[in-house]
CSV table of C-alpha atoms in Angstrom, one decimal:
chain,number,residue,atom,x,y,z
A,1,MET,CA,90.8,132.9,173.3
A,2,ASN,CA,93.9,132.4,171.2
A,3,ARG,CA,95.8,135.0,168.9
A,4,GLY,CA,94.8,132.8,166.1
A,5,ILE,CA,91.3,132.9,166.9
A,6,GLU,CA,91.4,136.7,167.4
A,7,SER,CA,92.8,137.3,164.3
A,8,TRP,CA,90.4,135.1,162.3
A,9,GLY,CA,88.1,138.1,161.1
A,10,ARG,CA,91.0,140.6,160.2
A,11,ASP,CA,92.8,138.2,158.5
A,12,ARG,CA,89.9,137.4,156.2
A,13,LEU,CA,88.8,141.0,156.1
A,14,GLY,CA,92.2,142.8,156.2
A,15,GLU,CA,93.6,145.7,154.2
A,16,ASP,CA,95.8,145.3,151.0
A,17,ASP,CA,99.0,143.2,151.2
A,18,GLU,CA,101.2,145.3,149.0
A,19,GLU,CA,103.8,142.3,148.8
A,20,GLU,CA,101.2,139.4,147.9
A,21,ASP,CA,99.7,142.0,145.1
A,22,GLU,CA,103.2,141.8,144.0
A,23,GLU,CA,103.4,138.1,144.2
A,24,GLU,CA,100.2,137.7,142.0
A,25,GLU,CA,101.3,140.2,139.6
A,26,GLU,CA,104.3,138.1,138.9
A,27,ASP,CA,101.8,135.1,138.3
A,28,ILE,CA,100.2,137.1,135.6
A,29,VAL,CA,102.1,137.6,132.1
A,30,TYR,CA,101.1,139.1,128.9
A,31,ASP,CA,102.2,138.6,125.5
A,32,ASP,CA,101.7,139.7,122.1
A,33,ASP,CA,98.8,136.9,121.7
A,34,GLU,CA,95.8,139.8,122.1
A,35,ASP,CA,92.5,139.9,120.8
A,36,GLU,CA,90.7,142.9,119.0
A,37,PHE,CA,90.9,145.2,122.0
A,38,GLY,CA,94.3,144.3,122.6
A,39,LEU,CA,93.4,142.1,125.3
A,40,PRO,CA,95.8,139.2,126.5
A,41,SER,CA,94.5,135.5,125.6
A,42,ILE,CA,93.7,133.2,128.8
A,43,THR,CA,96.7,131.0,127.3
A,44,SER,CA,98.9,133.7,127.7
A,45,MET,CA,97.9,134.5,131.0
A,46,ARG,CA,98.5,131.0,132.3
A,47,LYS,CA,101.9,130.8,130.6
A,48,LYS,CA,104.0,131.4,133.9
A,49,GLN,CA,101.8,129.2,136.0
A,50,SER,CA,102.6,126.4,133.6
A,51,GLN,CA,106.4,127.0,133.6
A,52,SER,CA,105.9,126.7,137.4
A,53,VAL,CA,104.4,123.5,137.8
A,54,GLY,CA,106.7,121.5,140.2
A,55,THR,CA,108.6,124.1,141.2
A,56,SER,CA,105.9,125.7,143.8
A,57,GLN,CA,104.7,124.4,147.2
A,58,PRO,CA,101.5,123.2,146.5
A,59,LYS,CA,99.0,124.4,149.3
A,60,PRO,CA,95.4,123.7,150.4
A,61,VAL,CA,92.8,125.0,148.5
A,62,ASP,CA,88.8,125.1,148.7
A,63,PRO,CA,87.7,125.7,145.1
A,64,GLY,CA,84.4,127.2,147.1
A,65,GLY,CA,86.7,130.2,148.4
A,66,GLY,CA,86.6,129.2,151.9
A,67,LEU,CA,89.2,128.1,154.1
A,68,ALA,CA,91.5,125.0,153.0
A,69,SER,CA,90.3,121.9,154.7
A,70,ASN,CA,93.6,121.4,156.7
A,71,ALA,CA,92.5,122.2,160.1
A,72,SER,CA,96.1,122.8,160.8
A,73,THR,CA,95.9,126.3,159.2
A,74,LEU,CA,93.3,127.4,161.4
A,75,GLY,CA,95.2,128.9,164.2
A,76,VAL,CA,98.1,130.7,162.9
A,77,GLY,CA,98.5,132.8,159.6
A,78,LEU,CA,94.8,132.5,157.8
A,79,GLY,CA,94.5,134.7,154.9
A,80,ASN,CA,98.3,134.4,154.4
A,81,ASN,CA,97.8,132.7,151.0
A,82,ARG,CA,95.2,134.7,149.7
A,83,HIS,CA,94.9,138.1,147.9
A,84,ARG,CA,93.0,140.8,149.4
A,85,ALA,CA,90.8,143.3,147.5
A,86,ASN,CA,90.4,146.7,147.6
A,87,SER,CA,87.1,146.1,149.5
A,88,SER,CA,87.4,143.4,151.9
A,89,ASP,CA,88.0,140.2,150.3
A,90,ILE,CA,85.5,137.3,150.9
A,91,ALA,CA,87.6,134.1,150.0
A,92,GLU,CA,90.9,132.4,150.4
A,93,GLU,CA,93.0,132.6,147.2
A,94,ARG,CA,92.1,129.9,144.7
A,95,GLY,CA,94.4,128.6,142.3
A,96,VAL,CA,93.9,128.8,138.7
A,97,PRO,CA,92.6,125.8,137.3
A,98,MET,CA,94.1,124.1,134.3
A,99,TYR,CA,91.6,122.8,131.4
A,100,PRO,CA,92.1,120.9,128.7
A,101,MET,CA,91.4,123.3,125.5
A,102,ALA,CA,87.7,122.5,123.8
A,103,GLY,CA,87.7,120.2,121.1
A,104,THR,CA,86.6,120.9,117.5
A,105,GLY,CA,83.1,120.6,117.3
A,106,GLU,CA,82.5,120.8,120.6
A,107,GLY,CA,79.3,122.4,121.4
A,108,LYS,CA,75.6,122.1,122.0
A,109,ILE,CA,73.2,122.1,118.7
A,110,LEU,CA,72.1,126.3,118.1
A,111,ARG,CA,68.6,126.4,117.5
A,112,PRO,CA,68.0,127.5,113.8
A,113,GLN,CA,65.8,130.2,114.9
A,114,TYR,CA,68.0,131.9,117.0
A,115,LYS,CA,67.9,135.3,114.8
A,116,GLU,CA,64.2,135.4,116.0
A,117,ILE,CA,64.9,134.6,119.3
A,118,LEU,CA,67.7,137.7,119.2
A,119,LYS,CA,65.1,140.0,118.2
A,120,ASP,CA,62.3,139.2,120.5
A,121,PRO,CA,62.7,136.6,123.4
A,122,ALA,CA,59.0,135.7,123.0
A,123,ASN,CA,59.6,134.5,119.4
A,124,GLY,CA,61.1,131.1,121.6
A,125,LEU,CA,58.1,130.5,123.4
A,126,ASN,CA,56.6,128.9,120.7
A,127,LEU,CA,59.5,126.6,120.2
A,128,ILE,CA,59.1,124.8,123.4
A,129,ASN,CA,58.7,121.1,122.8
A,130,HIS,CA,57.5,118.8,125.8
A,131,ALA,CA,59.3,115.3,125.5
A,132,PRO,CA,56.9,112.7,125.9
A,133,PRO,CA,56.9,111.1,129.1
A,134,PRO,CA,59.0,107.6,130.0
A,135,LYS,CA,56.8,104.5,128.9
A,136,ASN,CA,56.8,103.0,131.9
A,137,ALA,CA,56.3,105.8,134.0
A,138,SER,CA,54.5,105.7,137.6
A,139,PRO,CA,51.5,107.2,138.2
A,140,LYS,CA,53.5,109.4,140.6
A,141,GLU,CA,55.8,110.2,137.5
A,142,MET,CA,52.8,111.3,135.3
A,143,ASP,CA,51.4,113.7,137.9
A,144,MET,CA,54.8,115.1,138.2
A,145,TYR,CA,55.0,115.5,134.1
A,146,SER,CA,51.5,116.7,133.9
A,147,THR,CA,52.2,119.7,136.5
A,148,ARG,CA,55.7,120.9,134.6
A,149,ILE,CA,53.4,121.1,131.3
A,150,SER,CA,50.8,122.6,133.1
A,151,ARG,CA,53.1,125.0,134.6
A,152,ILE,CA,55.0,126.4,131.4
A,153,ASN,CA,51.6,126.9,129.9
A,154,LYS,CA,51.0,129.2,132.6
A,155,PHE,CA,53.9,131.1,132.2
A,156,LYS,CA,53.6,131.1,128.4
A,157,ARG,CA,50.3,132.3,128.6
A,158,LEU,CA,51.3,135.4,130.6
A,159,LEU,CA,54.7,135.9,128.5
A,160,GLN,CA,52.6,136.2,125.5
A,161,THR,CA,50.3,138.9,126.5
A,162,SER,CA,50.5,142.3,124.9
A,163,THR,CA,51.1,143.7,128.3
A,164,VAL,CA,52.5,141.4,130.8
A,165,PRO,CA,51.3,141.7,134.3
A,166,LEU,CA,54.1,141.7,136.4
A,167,PRO,CA,52.2,140.7,139.9
A,168,GLU,CA,50.9,137.5,138.2
A,169,LEU,CA,54.4,136.8,137.0
A,170,ARG,CA,55.9,137.4,140.2
A,171,ASN,CA,53.2,135.2,142.1
A,172,LEU,CA,53.8,132.3,139.5
A,173,ALA,CA,57.7,132.8,139.7
A,174,TRP,CA,58.0,132.5,143.5
A,175,SER,CA,57.2,128.9,143.7
A,176,GLY,CA,60.3,128.2,140.6
A,177,VAL,CA,60.5,129.2,137.0
A,178,PRO,CA,60.6,126.3,134.4
A,179,ASP,CA,64.1,126.5,132.4
A,180,GLU,CA,62.3,127.0,129.0
A,181,VAL,CA,60.7,130.5,130.1
A,182,ARG,CA,63.5,131.5,133.0
A,183,ALA,CA,65.6,133.9,130.8
A,184,MET,CA,62.6,135.9,129.7
A,185,THR,CA,61.2,135.6,133.0
A,186,TRP,CA,63.9,136.8,134.8
A,187,GLN,CA,64.6,140.0,132.1
A,188,LEU,CA,60.8,141.2,132.9
A,189,LEU,CA,61.1,140.5,136.4
A,190,LEU,CA,64.3,142.7,136.7
A,191,GLY,CA,62.8,145.4,134.7
A,192,TYR,CA,65.2,145.0,131.9
A,193,LEU,CA,62.8,144.1,129.5
A,194,PRO,CA,59.5,146.2,129.0
A,195,THR,CA,56.2,144.4,130.0
A,196,ASN,CA,54.7,146.0,126.4
A,197,SER,CA,55.8,143.8,123.8
A,198,GLU,CA,55.6,146.9,121.1
A,199,ARG,CA,58.7,148.2,123.1
A,200,ARG,CA,60.5,145.1,123.6
A,201,ILE,CA,62.5,144.9,120.4
A,202,PRO,CA,63.6,148.4,120.0
A,203,THR,CA,64.6,148.7,123.7
A,204,LEU,CA,66.5,145.3,123.4
A,205,GLU,CA,68.3,146.4,120.3
A,206,ARG,CA,69.2,150.1,122.2
A,207,LYS,CA,70.7,148.3,125.3
A,208,ARG,CA,72.7,145.9,123.5
A,209,LYS,CA,74.4,148.6,121.1
A,210,GLU,CA,74.6,150.7,124.0
A,211,TYR,CA,76.6,148.0,126.3
A,212,LEU,CA,78.8,147.4,122.9
A,213,ASP,CA,79.3,150.8,122.6
A,214,GLY,CA,80.5,150.9,126.0
A,215,VAL,CA,83.2,147.8,125.8
A,216,ARG,CA,84.6,149.8,122.8
A,217,GLN,CA,85.2,153.1,124.4
A,218,ALA,CA,86.3,151.4,127.8
A,219,PHE,CA,88.9,149.0,125.8
A,220,GLU,CA,89.8,151.1,122.8
A,221,ARG,CA,90.4,154.4,124.7
A,222,GLY,CA,90.4,153.1,128.1
A,223,SER,CA,89.6,155.1,131.4
A,224,ALA,CA,92.2,157.0,133.5
A,225,THR,CA,94.3,154.9,135.9
A,226,SER,CA,93.5,155.2,139.3
A,227,SER,CA,97.0,155.7,140.0
A,228,GLY,CA,97.9,158.4,137.5
A,229,ASN,CA,100.7,156.0,136.4
A,230,ALA,CA,101.2,155.2,132.8
A,231,PRO,CA,100.2,151.6,131.9
A,232,SER,CA,102.5,148.7,132.1
A,233,SER,CA,103.4,146.3,129.8
A,234,GLY,CA,100.9,144.0,128.9
A,235,ALA,CA,96.9,144.6,129.6
A,236,GLY,CA,96.4,148.2,129.1
A,237,ARG,CA,99.3,148.7,127.2
A,238,GLY,CA,98.4,152.0,125.2
A,239,ARG,CA,94.7,152.1,126.0
A,240,GLY,CA,94.9,153.6,129.6
A,241,LEU,CA,92.9,150.8,131.5
A,242,ASP,CA,92.9,150.6,135.1
A,243,GLU,CA,95.3,148.5,135.7
A,244,ALA,CA,94.3,147.7,139.6
A,245,VAL,CA,90.8,146.8,138.5
A,246,TRP,CA,91.4,145.0,135.4
A,247,HIS,CA,94.3,143.0,137.1
A,248,GLN,CA,92.1,142.1,140.1
A,249,ILE,CA,89.1,140.9,137.6
A,250,SER,CA,91.8,138.8,135.4
A,251,ILE,CA,92.7,137.0,138.7
A,252,ASP,CA,89.1,136.4,139.6
A,253,VAL,CA,87.7,135.5,136.5
A,254,PRO,CA,89.7,132.0,136.0
A,255,ARG,CA,88.6,131.0,139.2
A,256,THR,CA,85.0,131.6,138.7
A,257,SER,CA,82.9,128.3,139.2
A,258,PRO,CA,86.0,126.3,138.5
A,259,HIS,CA,84.2,122.8,138.7
A,260,ILE,CA,82.1,123.8,135.8
A,261,GLN,CA,83.4,122.9,132.4
A,262,LEU,CA,81.2,126.1,130.7
A,263,TYR,CA,83.7,128.5,132.7
A,264,SER,CA,87.1,127.3,131.3
A,265,TYR,CA,86.3,128.4,127.8
A,266,GLU,CA,88.0,131.4,127.1
A,267,ALA,CA,84.9,132.8,125.3
A,268,THR,CA,83.4,132.8,128.5
A,269,GLN,CA,86.1,134.2,130.5
A,270,ARG,CA,86.6,136.6,128.1
A,271,SER,CA,82.7,138.1,128.3
A,272,LEU,CA,82.9,137.8,132.2
A,273,GLU,CA,86.3,140.0,132.0
A,274,LYS,CA,84.7,142.5,129.9
A,275,ILE,CA,81.2,142.5,131.8
A,276,LEU,CA,82.9,143.3,135.2
A,277,TYR,CA,85.3,145.7,134.1
A,278,VAL,CA,82.6,147.6,132.2
A,279,TRP,CA,80.5,147.5,135.2
A,280,ALA,CA,83.5,148.7,137.6
A,281,ILE,CA,84.1,151.6,135.4
A,282,ARG,CA,80.6,152.8,135.0
A,283,HIS,CA,80.1,152.3,138.9
A,284,PRO,CA,83.2,154.4,140.4
A,285,ALA,CA,81.6,154.7,143.6
A,286,SER,CA,82.3,150.8,144.2
A,287,GLY,CA,84.5,149.7,141.3
A,288,TYR,CA,85.0,146.0,141.2
A,289,VAL,CA,84.5,143.7,144.5
A,290,GLN,CA,85.7,140.5,144.2
A,291,GLY,CA,82.5,138.4,144.8
A,292,ILE,CA,80.5,140.3,141.9
A,293,ASN,CA,82.2,137.8,139.6
A,294,ASP,CA,80.0,135.2,141.1
A,295,LEU,CA,76.9,136.9,140.6
A,296,VAL,CA,77.4,136.9,136.9
A,297,THR,CA,77.3,133.4,136.1
A,298,PRO,CA,73.3,132.7,136.7
A,299,PHE,CA,72.7,135.2,134.3
A,300,TRP,CA,75.6,134.2,131.9
A,301,GLN,CA,74.2,130.7,132.3
A,302,VAL,CA,70.5,131.3,131.7
A,303,PHE,CA,70.8,133.3,128.9
A,304,LEU,CA,73.0,131.2,127.3
A,305,GLY,CA,70.7,128.3,127.3
A,306,THR,CA,68.3,130.4,125.4
A,307,TYR,CA,69.9,129.4,122.3
A,308,VAL,CA,70.9,126.2,122.0
A,309,THR,CA,68.5,123.3,122.0
A,310,ASP,CA,70.0,121.5,125.5
A,311,LEU,CA,69.2,124.0,128.2
A,312,ASN,CA,72.1,122.0,130.4
A,313,VAL,CA,75.1,124.2,129.2
A,314,GLU,CA,77.5,123.5,132.1
A,315,ARG,CA,78.9,120.9,130.2
A,316,GLY,CA,79.6,120.4,126.4
A,317,MET,CA,79.3,123.9,125.7
A,318,ASP,CA,81.8,125.7,124.0
A,319,PRO,CA,80.2,129.5,123.6
A,320,GLY,CA,83.2,130.3,121.4
A,321,GLN,CA,81.4,128.0,118.7
A,322,LEU,CA,78.4,130.3,118.8
A,323,PRO,CA,77.8,133.1,116.3
A,324,ARG,CA,79.3,136.5,117.4
A,325,SER,CA,75.6,138.0,117.6
A,326,VAL,CA,74.6,135.2,119.9
A,327,LEU,CA,77.7,136.2,122.2
A,328,ASP,CA,77.1,139.9,122.3
A,329,ALA,CA,73.5,139.3,123.2
A,330,VAL,CA,74.2,137.1,126.1
A,331,GLU,CA,77.0,139.4,127.1
A,332,ALA,CA,75.0,142.3,126.8
A,333,ASP,CA,71.6,141.4,128.4
A,334,THR,CA,74.0,139.6,131.3
A,335,PHE,CA,75.4,142.9,131.9
A,336,TRP,CA,72.0,144.8,132.2
A,337,CYS,CA,70.3,142.1,134.2
A,338,LEU,CA,73.8,142.0,136.9
A,339,THR,CA,73.2,145.9,137.0
A,340,LYS,CA,69.9,145.8,137.6
A,341,LEU,CA,70.4,143.1,140.8
A,342,LEU,CA,73.5,145.5,142.2
A,343,ASP,CA,71.4,148.8,141.9
A,344,GLY,CA,69.1,147.1,144.6
A,345,ILE,CA,72.2,146.2,146.5
A,346,GLN,CA,74.9,149.1,146.1
A,347,ASP,CA,75.3,149.5,149.5
A,348,ASN,CA,77.0,146.2,149.9
A,349,TYR,CA,79.9,147.1,147.3
A,350,ILE,CA,80.4,151.0,148.3
A,351,TYR,CA,83.4,151.9,150.1
A,352,ALA,CA,83.7,149.9,153.8
A,353,GLN,CA,80.5,147.8,152.2
A,354,PRO,CA,78.2,149.5,154.8
A,355,GLY,CA,75.4,147.1,153.7
A,356,ILE,CA,76.9,144.4,154.3
A,357,HIS,CA,77.7,145.0,157.7
A,358,ARG,CA,73.9,146.4,158.7
A,359,GLN,CA,73.0,142.5,157.2
A,360,VAL,CA,75.4,140.7,159.1
A,361,ARG,CA,74.3,142.7,162.5
A,362,ALA,CA,70.6,142.2,161.6
A,363,LEU,CA,71.5,138.3,160.9
A,364,ARG,CA,72.8,138.5,164.5
A,365,ASP,CA,69.8,139.9,166.4
A,366,LEU,CA,67.3,137.7,164.1
A,367,THR,CA,69.0,134.4,164.8
A,368,MET,CA,68.8,135.5,168.7
A,369,ARG,CA,65.1,136.1,168.4
A,370,ILE,CA,64.5,132.5,166.1
A,371,ASP,CA,67.1,130.4,167.9
A,372,SER,CA,68.5,132.1,171.2
A,373,THR,CA,70.3,128.6,172.1
A,374,LEU,CA,72.4,128.7,168.7
A,375,ALA,CA,73.3,132.4,169.1
A,376,LYS,CA,74.2,132.0,172.8
A,377,HIS,CA,76.5,129.2,171.7
A,378,LEU,CA,78.3,131.0,168.9
A,379,GLU,CA,78.9,133.9,171.5
A,380,GLN,CA,80.0,131.8,174.1
A,381,GLU,CA,82.5,130.2,171.5
A,382,GLY,CA,83.9,133.3,170.3
A,383,VAL,CA,82.2,133.1,167.1
A,384,GLU,CA,81.5,136.4,165.0
A,385,PHE,CA,78.9,136.5,162.5
A,386,MET,CA,81.0,138.5,160.3
A,387,GLN,CA,83.6,135.5,160.4
A,388,PHE,CA,81.3,133.5,158.4
A,389,SER,CA,78.3,135.6,157.3
A,390,PHE,CA,80.3,138.4,155.5
A,391,ARG,CA,80.7,135.8,152.5
A,392,TRP,CA,76.7,135.0,152.6
A,393,MET,CA,76.0,138.5,152.1
A,394,ASN,CA,79.0,139.3,149.6
A,395,CYS,CA,78.2,136.5,147.3
A,396,LEU,CA,74.4,136.0,148.0
A,397,LEU,CA,75.0,132.1,149.5
A,398,MET,CA,76.6,131.3,145.9
A,399,ARG,CA,80.0,130.0,147.4
A,400,GLU,CA,77.8,127.9,149.8
A,401,MET,CA,75.9,125.8,147.2
A,402,SER,CA,75.6,125.2,143.5
A,403,VAL,CA,75.1,127.5,140.2
A,404,GLN,CA,72.0,125.3,139.4
A,405,ASN,CA,70.7,125.7,143.0
A,406,THR,CA,71.4,129.3,143.0
A,407,ILE,CA,69.2,129.8,139.6
A,408,ARG,CA,66.4,128.2,141.6
A,409,MET,CA,66.8,130.4,144.4
A,410,TRP,CA,67.2,133.3,142.2
A,411,ASP,CA,63.7,132.4,141.0
A,412,THR,CA,62.1,133.3,144.1
A,413,TYR,CA,64.4,136.2,144.8
A,414,MET,CA,63.3,138.0,141.8
A,415,ALA,CA,59.7,137.6,142.6
A,416,GLU,CA,60.0,139.3,146.3
A,417,GLU,CA,59.8,142.8,146.2
A,418,GLN,CA,63.3,143.4,147.8
A,419,GLY,CA,64.3,139.8,147.2
A,420,PHE,CA,68.1,140.2,146.9
A,421,SER,CA,68.5,142.2,150.1
A,422,ARG,CA,65.2,142.1,152.9
A,423,PHE,CA,64.4,138.5,151.8
A,424,HIS,CA,68.0,137.3,151.4
A,425,LEU,CA,68.3,138.3,155.2
A,426,TYR,CA,65.5,135.6,156.1
A,427,VAL,CA,67.1,133.0,153.7
A,428,CYS,CA,70.6,133.6,155.6
A,429,ALA,CA,68.6,132.8,158.9
A,430,ALA,CA,66.7,129.8,157.9
A,431,PHE,CA,70.2,128.5,156.4
A,432,LEU,CA,72.2,129.2,159.6
A,433,VAL,CA,69.1,127.8,162.0
A,434,LYS,CA,69.0,124.7,159.5
A,435,TRP,CA,72.4,123.3,160.9
A,436,SER,CA,71.5,124.4,164.7
A,437,ASP,CA,71.7,120.8,165.8
A,438,GLN,CA,75.2,120.3,164.7
A,439,LEU,CA,76.3,124.0,165.4
A,440,VAL,CA,75.6,123.6,169.1
A,441,LYS,CA,77.4,120.4,169.7
A,442,MET,CA,80.6,122.4,168.2
A,443,ASP,CA,84.0,124.2,169.7
A,444,PHE,CA,85.0,127.5,168.0
A,445,GLN,CA,87.2,125.9,165.8
A,446,GLU,CA,84.6,123.0,164.5
A,447,VAL,CA,82.0,125.5,163.8
A,448,MET,CA,84.2,127.8,161.9
A,449,MET,CA,85.5,124.5,159.6
A,450,PHE,CA,81.9,122.9,159.2
A,451,LEU,CA,80.1,126.6,158.3
A,452,GLN,CA,83.3,127.2,155.4
A,453,ALA,CA,82.5,123.6,153.8
A,454,LEU,CA,78.8,123.1,154.2
A,455,PRO,CA,77.3,119.9,153.4
A,456,THR,CA,75.3,121.0,150.3
A,457,LYS,CA,76.9,119.6,147.5
A,458,ASP,CA,73.6,117.2,147.0
A,459,TRP,CA,71.3,119.6,147.4
A,460,THR,CA,68.1,119.5,145.3
A,461,ASP,CA,65.3,122.1,143.9
A,462,LYS,CA,63.4,120.6,146.9
A,463,ASP,CA,66.2,121.0,149.6
A,464,VAL,CA,66.3,125.1,148.4
A,465,GLU,CA,62.5,125.6,148.4
A,466,LEU,CA,62.2,124.0,151.9
A,467,LEU,CA,64.9,126.8,152.5
A,468,LEU,CA,62.6,129.5,151.0
A,469,SER,CA,59.6,128.5,152.7
A,470,GLU,CA,61.5,128.4,156.1
A,471,ALA,CA,62.8,131.9,155.1
A,472,PHE,CA,58.9,133.3,154.1
A,473,ILE,CA,57.7,131.9,157.4
A,474,TRP,CA,60.6,133.4,159.4
A,475,GLN,CA,59.6,137.2,157.4
A,476,SER,CA,56.1,136.6,157.7
A,477,LEU,CA,56.3,136.5,161.6
A,478,PHE,CA,59.2,139.5,162.0
A,479,GLN,CA,58.5,141.6,159.2
A,480,ASP,CA,55.8,143.8,160.9
A,481,SER,CA,57.1,143.6,164.2
A,482,ARG,CA,60.2,144.9,166.2
A,483,ALA,CA,62.7,142.8,164.4
A,484,HIS,CA,61.4,144.1,160.7
A,485,LEU,CA,64.4,145.4,159.0
A,486,ARG,CA,64.3,148.9,157.8
A,487,PRO,CA,64.5,149.9,154.3
A,488,ALA,CA,68.0,150.3,152.9
A,489,GLY,CA,67.9,154.0,152.9
A,490,ASP,CA,67.9,154.1,156.6
A,491,ARG,CA,71.6,153.9,157.1
A,492,SER,CA,71.7,154.5,161.0
A,493,PRO,CA,73.4,151.0,162.6
A,494,GLU,CA,70.7,150.9,165.6
A,495,ASN,CA,68.2,150.8,163.1
A,496,ASP,CA,69.2,147.5,161.8
A,497,LEU,CA,66.3,145.9,163.2
A,498,GLN,CA,63.3,147.8,164.4
C-alpha cells in the first residue's frame, strides 16, 4: 500500500493545522457593517474573497463536502486544502459560493393566518387545502391522489385530538409524513411539543422566550473565550464571544447546502449562525463540531414552510422579508428540535467522538454478516470503514443525498425509537450493500472515489423508502441476535455488536 493510501484516514481525520487556520482567518474580514448584536454581515465576511478573485489558484471542490473529482489528488496530499475543526473534520474544504443578492419583493406568500399558527401549530391544520387532481388524470394518478388525501386526513385526526397518541402517530409517520403536517408531527415525535393540547401554547411561548433570551445573553455578554485571550477585532469585539467556536461556525454556515438558494440569503445564514453558536456554548462537552451545521437544515426548511403558502421554500424564499416574529419562531423551534436530536447521539460529538467510532466498527461487523463478499473485498483493497463511513455517521448521510431525501428519511427516523442512532446503523449498512455489485469490481482508488460521490442526485422518495425498507429487514433479522447493537450507554468497544 503506498504512502498516500496509508495517510488517507489521517489526512481526513487529522489534528488541527495551525498554518491552515491562519490562512483561513485571513479569508474572513469584519468591518463596521454589523447587526443588533454587533455581528458582521455576510457581505463584510465575503469582502476579502471578492477582492482576491482572479489572484488565487482555483482548486477542485466537491460541494457535497467530499473529495475533489480530480483523481490525481488521490495519492498524495489529501486533506491539504481543507480546514480541520477541533473534533475531526469530515469534509474537504468547500469554497464559499457567491450568490446574487435577493431581489426586491422576492419571497413566497405569507399565510394571512400566520399569527394563529405561531400561537399553536394545530391552528394550521384547518387551513390545509387539497388542490384538485389534474383534469386528465389517469386512474393510477387518481388513486395516488386519493391515497394522499386519505393520509393527510389520518394525520389531521390524530393531531387534532386533545392528547395526541404518540404510538399511533409513530406508526403513521414511519411510512412518511405529508408536507402539510410534517412540522407539527416532527415537533411532537421529538418531544418538543407536548401531546396535551392545553399545554402546547404556554410551552411554545416559554421555550421560544428561553431561546431568544439565550441568544441575547450569548451575544451581548458573551461567554469566556476558550483561550483566555482578549477578543481580536471584528466578531466578538467587546462581547467576549468564544472566538474559536464563532470563527469555525462563520466559515461553515456559508458553505451549508450551497446548491440551495434558501441558504444563500443573509437572514438564513444569520439564523443558522445563532442556532449553532448558542447550542455550542450550552454544550461545552462537545462544543461545535463540523457537520452539525448540516443537521440544522431539515428543521429550518420544514418549519419555515409552515408559514408560507408554498411549502417548497428551497427557491424564491427570502426569509429576510418575513415578519421578525416568524423568523424568531422558526429559529427557536429549530434550535430546540436540533437539541432533542443531538441529545440522543451526544457521544458522536464529544471529545474523540467515541459514538461514531463505535458505529463505524458496528457497521463493519454488520456488513460482514450481510455481505461477506463485499466486506472481504474492501479489506483486501485496504479500504478502512472509517475512511468513508465516518461522514455517514457524523452527518447522518446528509452529504450523500439531497435535503428533500433527508427530510423523508427523518420521518422514519423520528418514528423509530432510536432512529438517529441504532436504526441509522442499519440504514448505512443497507446503503453500502446497495452498491455492492459495483464496489466488488473496483480497486482502492475507484472504491474511494465512488463512495465519495455516490450517484444519488436523482433519488426520489421511492428510492429512500426502498432503502428504509431494506434497513428495517436487517434490523428485524439482527437486533435480537448476536449482531444486535448494544444501547449507547454500554461504551465498551468489544460490545459494539452483541
